[in-house]
mmCIF file with all atom_site columns, C-alpha atoms in Angstrom:
data_model
loop_
_atom_site.group_PDB
_atom_site.id
_atom_site.type_symbol
_atom_site.label_atom_id
_atom_site.label_alt_id
_atom_site.label_comp_id
_atom_site.label_asym_id
_atom_site.label_entity_id
_atom_site.label_seq_id
_atom_site.pdbx_PDB_ins_code
_atom_site.Cartn_x
_atom_site.Cartn_y
_atom_site.Cartn_z
_atom_site.occupancy
_atom_site.B_iso_or_equiv
_atom_site.pdbx_formal_charge
_atom_site.auth_seq_id
_atom_site.auth_comp_id
_atom_site.auth_asym_id
_atom_site.auth_atom_id
_atom_site.pdbx_PDB_model_num
ATOM 1   C CA . UNK A 1 1   ? 94.489  126.147 101.855 1.00 91.00 ? 1   UNK A CA 1
ATOM 2   C CA . UNK A 1 2   ? 93.033  122.701 102.710 1.00 95.00 ? 2   UNK A CA 1
ATOM 3   C CA . UNK A 1 3   ? 92.431  119.817 100.378 1.00 96.00 ? 3   UNK A CA 1
ATOM 4   C CA . UNK A 1 4   ? 90.295  116.248 100.972 1.00 96.00 ? 4   UNK A CA 1
ATOM 5   C CA . UNK A 1 5   ? 92.438  113.661 99.581  1.00 96.00 ? 5   UNK A CA 1
ATOM 6   C CA . UNK A 1 6   ? 92.051  110.157 98.743  1.00 96.00 ? 6   UNK A CA 1
ATOM 7   C CA . UNK A 1 7   ? 94.899  107.568 99.635  1.00 94.00 ? 7   UNK A CA 1
ATOM 8   C CA . UNK A 1 8   ? 95.114  103.963 100.737 1.00 91.00 ? 8   UNK A CA 1
ATOM 9   C CA . UNK A 1 9   ? 91.479  103.766 100.785 1.00 93.00 ? 9   UNK A CA 1
ATOM 10  C CA . UNK A 1 10  ? 90.653  106.518 102.932 1.00 95.00 ? 10  UNK A CA 1
ATOM 11  C CA . UNK A 1 11  ? 90.025  110.154 102.933 1.00 96.00 ? 11  UNK A CA 1
ATOM 12  C CA . UNK A 1 12  ? 92.250  113.242 104.800 1.00 96.00 ? 12  UNK A CA 1
ATOM 13  C CA . UNK A 1 13  ? 91.692  116.378 105.402 1.00 96.00 ? 13  UNK A CA 1
ATOM 14  C CA . UNK A 1 14  ? 95.050  118.055 104.845 1.00 96.00 ? 14  UNK A CA 1
ATOM 15  C CA . UNK A 1 15  ? 96.635  121.371 104.981 1.00 96.00 ? 15  UNK A CA 1
ATOM 16  C CA . UNK A 1 16  ? 100.248 122.648 103.964 1.00 95.00 ? 16  UNK A CA 1
ATOM 17  C CA . UNK A 1 17  ? 102.501 121.685 106.706 1.00 95.00 ? 17  UNK A CA 1
ATOM 18  C CA . UNK A 1 18  ? 100.523 119.132 108.557 1.00 95.00 ? 18  UNK A CA 1
ATOM 19  C CA . UNK A 1 19  ? 101.919 115.434 109.707 1.00 97.00 ? 19  UNK A CA 1
ATOM 20  C CA . UNK A 1 20  ? 99.687  112.650 109.385 1.00 96.00 ? 20  UNK A CA 1
ATOM 21  C CA . UNK A 1 21  ? 99.627  108.928 109.833 1.00 96.00 ? 21  UNK A CA 1
ATOM 22  C CA . UNK A 1 22  ? 98.229  107.034 106.840 1.00 95.00 ? 22  UNK A CA 1
ATOM 23  C CA . UNK A 1 23  ? 98.604  103.227 105.714 1.00 95.00 ? 23  UNK A CA 1
ATOM 24  C CA . UNK A 1 24  ? 101.816 101.925 104.759 1.00 95.00 ? 24  UNK A CA 1
ATOM 25  C CA . UNK A 1 25  ? 102.994 103.323 101.009 1.00 93.00 ? 25  UNK A CA 1
ATOM 26  C CA . UNK A 1 26  ? 105.549 101.511 98.883  1.00 89.00 ? 26  UNK A CA 1
ATOM 27  C CA . UNK A 1 27  ? 107.850 104.825 99.425  1.00 93.00 ? 27  UNK A CA 1
ATOM 28  C CA . UNK A 1 28  ? 111.197 105.322 101.294 1.00 95.00 ? 28  UNK A CA 1
ATOM 29  C CA . UNK A 1 29  ? 111.859 108.078 103.723 1.00 96.00 ? 29  UNK A CA 1
ATOM 30  C CA . UNK A 1 30  ? 112.747 111.522 102.121 1.00 95.00 ? 30  UNK A CA 1
ATOM 31  C CA . UNK A 1 31  ? 111.177 110.402 99.019  1.00 96.00 ? 31  UNK A CA 1
ATOM 32  C CA . UNK A 1 32  ? 108.165 113.170 97.691  1.00 97.00 ? 32  UNK A CA 1
ATOM 33  C CA . UNK A 1 33  ? 104.865 111.485 96.983  1.00 96.00 ? 33  UNK A CA 1
ATOM 34  C CA . UNK A 1 34  ? 102.382 112.945 95.079  1.00 96.00 ? 34  UNK A CA 1
ATOM 35  C CA . UNK A 1 35  ? 98.565  112.415 95.586  1.00 95.00 ? 35  UNK A CA 1
ATOM 36  C CA . UNK A 1 36  ? 96.152  113.032 92.449  1.00 94.00 ? 36  UNK A CA 1
ATOM 37  C CA . UNK A 1 37  ? 92.718  112.034 93.774  1.00 95.00 ? 37  UNK A CA 1
ATOM 38  C CA . UNK A 1 38  ? 92.154  115.518 95.180  1.00 96.00 ? 38  UNK A CA 1
ATOM 39  C CA . UNK A 1 39  ? 88.195  115.314 96.138  1.00 96.00 ? 39  UNK A CA 1
ATOM 40  C CA . UNK A 1 40  ? 88.049  118.933 97.343  1.00 96.00 ? 40  UNK A CA 1
ATOM 41  C CA . UNK A 1 41  ? 89.790  121.910 97.630  1.00 95.00 ? 41  UNK A CA 1
ATOM 42  C CA . UNK A 1 42  ? 89.090  124.615 100.402 1.00 94.00 ? 42  UNK A CA 1
ATOM 43  C CA . UNK A 1 43  ? 90.387  127.935 100.295 1.00 92.00 ? 43  UNK A CA 1
ATOM 44  C CA . UNK A 1 44  ? 88.696  130.420 103.037 1.00 89.00 ? 44  UNK A CA 1
ATOM 45  C CA . UNK A 1 45  ? 85.424  131.250 101.669 1.00 91.00 ? 45  UNK A CA 1
ATOM 46  C CA . UNK A 1 46  ? 85.877  129.432 98.081  1.00 93.00 ? 46  UNK A CA 1
ATOM 47  C CA . UNK A 1 47  ? 85.519  125.623 97.609  1.00 94.00 ? 47  UNK A CA 1
ATOM 48  C CA . UNK A 1 48  ? 85.781  123.597 94.635  1.00 93.00 ? 48  UNK A CA 1
ATOM 49  C CA . UNK A 1 49  ? 84.308  120.080 94.719  1.00 95.00 ? 49  UNK A CA 1
ATOM 50  C CA . UNK A 1 50  ? 85.307  117.643 92.265  1.00 93.00 ? 50  UNK A CA 1
ATOM 51  C CA . UNK A 1 51  ? 83.343  115.058 90.111  1.00 91.00 ? 51  UNK A CA 1
ATOM 52  C CA . UNK A 1 52  ? 84.654  113.015 91.607  1.00 92.00 ? 52  UNK A CA 1
ATOM 53  C CA . UNK A 1 53  ? 88.223  114.542 91.753  1.00 95.00 ? 53  UNK A CA 1
ATOM 54  C CA . UNK A 1 54  ? 89.131  117.868 91.212  1.00 95.00 ? 54  UNK A CA 1
ATOM 55  C CA . UNK A 1 55  ? 90.908  118.378 87.678  1.00 94.00 ? 55  UNK A CA 1
ATOM 56  C CA . UNK A 1 56  ? 94.571  119.067 87.484  1.00 93.00 ? 56  UNK A CA 1
ATOM 57  C CA . UNK A 1 57  ? 94.847  119.406 91.745  1.00 95.00 ? 57  UNK A CA 1
ATOM 58  C CA . UNK A 1 58  ? 97.576  117.447 93.079  1.00 95.00 ? 58  UNK A CA 1
ATOM 59  C CA . UNK A 1 59  ? 98.972  117.239 96.638  1.00 96.00 ? 59  UNK A CA 1
ATOM 60  C CA . UNK A 1 60  ? 102.812 116.900 97.529  1.00 97.00 ? 60  UNK A CA 1
ATOM 61  C CA . UNK A 1 61  ? 103.904 115.248 100.735 1.00 97.00 ? 61  UNK A CA 1
ATOM 62  C CA . UNK A 1 62  ? 107.317 113.952 101.941 1.00 97.00 ? 62  UNK A CA 1
ATOM 63  C CA . UNK A 1 63  ? 107.812 110.731 103.779 1.00 97.00 ? 63  UNK A CA 1
ATOM 64  C CA . UNK A 1 64  ? 109.111 111.412 107.361 1.00 97.00 ? 64  UNK A CA 1
ATOM 65  C CA . UNK A 1 65  ? 109.248 107.902 108.651 1.00 96.00 ? 65  UNK A CA 1
ATOM 66  C CA . UNK A 1 66  ? 107.907 103.822 108.018 1.00 97.00 ? 66  UNK A CA 1
ATOM 67  C CA . UNK A 1 67  ? 106.871 102.164 110.889 1.00 97.00 ? 67  UNK A CA 1
ATOM 68  C CA . UNK A 1 68  ? 104.748 99.962  112.750 1.00 97.00 ? 68  UNK A CA 1
ATOM 69  C CA . UNK A 1 69  ? 101.887 101.038 115.673 1.00 96.00 ? 69  UNK A CA 1
ATOM 70  C CA . UNK A 1 70  ? 101.258 99.678  119.055 1.00 97.00 ? 70  UNK A CA 1
ATOM 71  C CA . UNK A 1 71  ? 100.507 95.984  119.674 1.00 97.00 ? 71  UNK A CA 1
ATOM 72  C CA . UNK A 1 72  ? 97.199  95.150  119.826 1.00 97.00 ? 72  UNK A CA 1
ATOM 73  C CA . UNK A 1 73  ? 96.100  91.830  121.374 1.00 98.00 ? 73  UNK A CA 1
ATOM 74  C CA . UNK A 1 74  ? 93.242  89.585  119.721 1.00 97.00 ? 74  UNK A CA 1
ATOM 75  C CA . UNK A 1 75  ? 92.506  87.214  122.003 1.00 98.00 ? 75  UNK A CA 1
ATOM 76  C CA . UNK A 1 76  ? 89.734  84.663  120.692 1.00 97.00 ? 76  UNK A CA 1
ATOM 77  C CA . UNK A 1 77  ? 87.688  82.145  123.093 1.00 97.00 ? 77  UNK A CA 1
ATOM 78  C CA . UNK A 1 78  ? 84.847  79.664  122.924 1.00 98.00 ? 78  UNK A CA 1
ATOM 79  C CA . UNK A 1 79  ? 83.202  78.947  126.017 1.00 97.00 ? 79  UNK A CA 1
ATOM 80  C CA . UNK A 1 80  ? 83.213  75.364  126.964 1.00 97.00 ? 80  UNK A CA 1
ATOM 81  C CA . UNK A 1 81  ? 84.870  74.151  123.944 1.00 97.00 ? 81  UNK A CA 1
ATOM 82  C CA . UNK A 1 82  ? 88.676  74.434  125.489 1.00 97.00 ? 82  UNK A CA 1
ATOM 83  C CA . UNK A 1 83  ? 89.364  76.888  122.513 1.00 98.00 ? 83  UNK A CA 1
ATOM 84  C CA . UNK A 1 84  ? 91.625  79.413  123.481 1.00 97.00 ? 84  UNK A CA 1
ATOM 85  C CA . UNK A 1 85  ? 93.788  81.714  120.729 1.00 97.00 ? 85  UNK A CA 1
ATOM 86  C CA . UNK A 1 86  ? 96.007  84.544  121.630 1.00 97.00 ? 86  UNK A CA 1
ATOM 87  C CA . UNK A 1 87  ? 97.687  86.838  118.591 1.00 97.00 ? 87  UNK A CA 1
ATOM 88  C CA . UNK A 1 88  ? 99.300  90.027  118.742 1.00 97.00 ? 88  UNK A CA 1
ATOM 89  C CA . UNK A 1 89  ? 98.939  92.542  115.565 1.00 97.00 ? 89  UNK A CA 1
ATOM 90  C CA . UNK A 1 90  ? 101.264 95.686  114.808 1.00 97.00 ? 90  UNK A CA 1
ATOM 91  C CA . UNK A 1 91  ? 100.018 97.936  111.915 1.00 96.00 ? 91  UNK A CA 1
ATOM 92  C CA . UNK A 1 92  ? 102.334 99.434  109.450 1.00 97.00 ? 92  UNK A CA 1
ATOM 93  C CA . UNK A 1 93  ? 102.084 102.736 108.863 1.00 97.00 ? 93  UNK A CA 1
ATOM 94  C CA . UNK A 1 94  ? 103.564 105.785 106.590 1.00 97.00 ? 94  UNK A CA 1
ATOM 95  C CA . UNK A 1 95  ? 104.469 109.205 108.501 1.00 97.00 ? 95  UNK A CA 1
ATOM 96  C CA . UNK A 1 96  ? 104.295 111.955 105.997 1.00 97.00 ? 96  UNK A CA 1
ATOM 97  C CA . UNK A 1 97  ? 104.490 115.731 105.984 1.00 97.00 ? 97  UNK A CA 1
ATOM 98  C CA . UNK A 1 98  ? 102.020 117.339 103.436 1.00 97.00 ? 98  UNK A CA 1
ATOM 99  C CA . UNK A 1 99  ? 104.096 120.065 101.192 1.00 95.00 ? 99  UNK A CA 1
ATOM 100 C CA . UNK A 1 100 ? 102.339 122.112 98.513  1.00 95.00 ? 100 UNK A CA 1
ATOM 101 C CA . UNK A 1 101 ? 98.732  122.143 97.463  1.00 94.00 ? 101 UNK A CA 1
ATOM 102 C CA . UNK A 1 102 ? 98.372  122.809 93.795  1.00 93.00 ? 102 UNK A CA 1
ATOM 103 C CA . UNK A 1 103 ? 95.308  122.975 91.871  1.00 86.00 ? 103 UNK A CA 1
#
C-alpha cells in the first residue's frame, strides 16, 4: 500500500517501511508523527483520491533523526562594481520512517 501525503508544503509518495528526508519538523527523535493530509491511497489496482484529502486516512511515522544537509555556497558578484559576497547555508531536515498507513 502506498500513499501520497502533503507535509511541509511538499508532496511525498510513501509506502510502509520507507525512510524519507523532509523539511524540519518540530518533533524530537523517537517521537511519532501523524500526517492527516493524505491526498491519495494506492492499493494495488485500487486507487482512492481525495477532494482534496481522503477522509479518515492517516499516515503514522517515527522520527529517526534531525540534522543539517550538506553545505552549499552562495556567491553574489556584480562585475565592475567591486561587490563580492560569499555565504554558506545548511538546510535543516528531519529523517522519518513511515510506519502504518490507515484508511
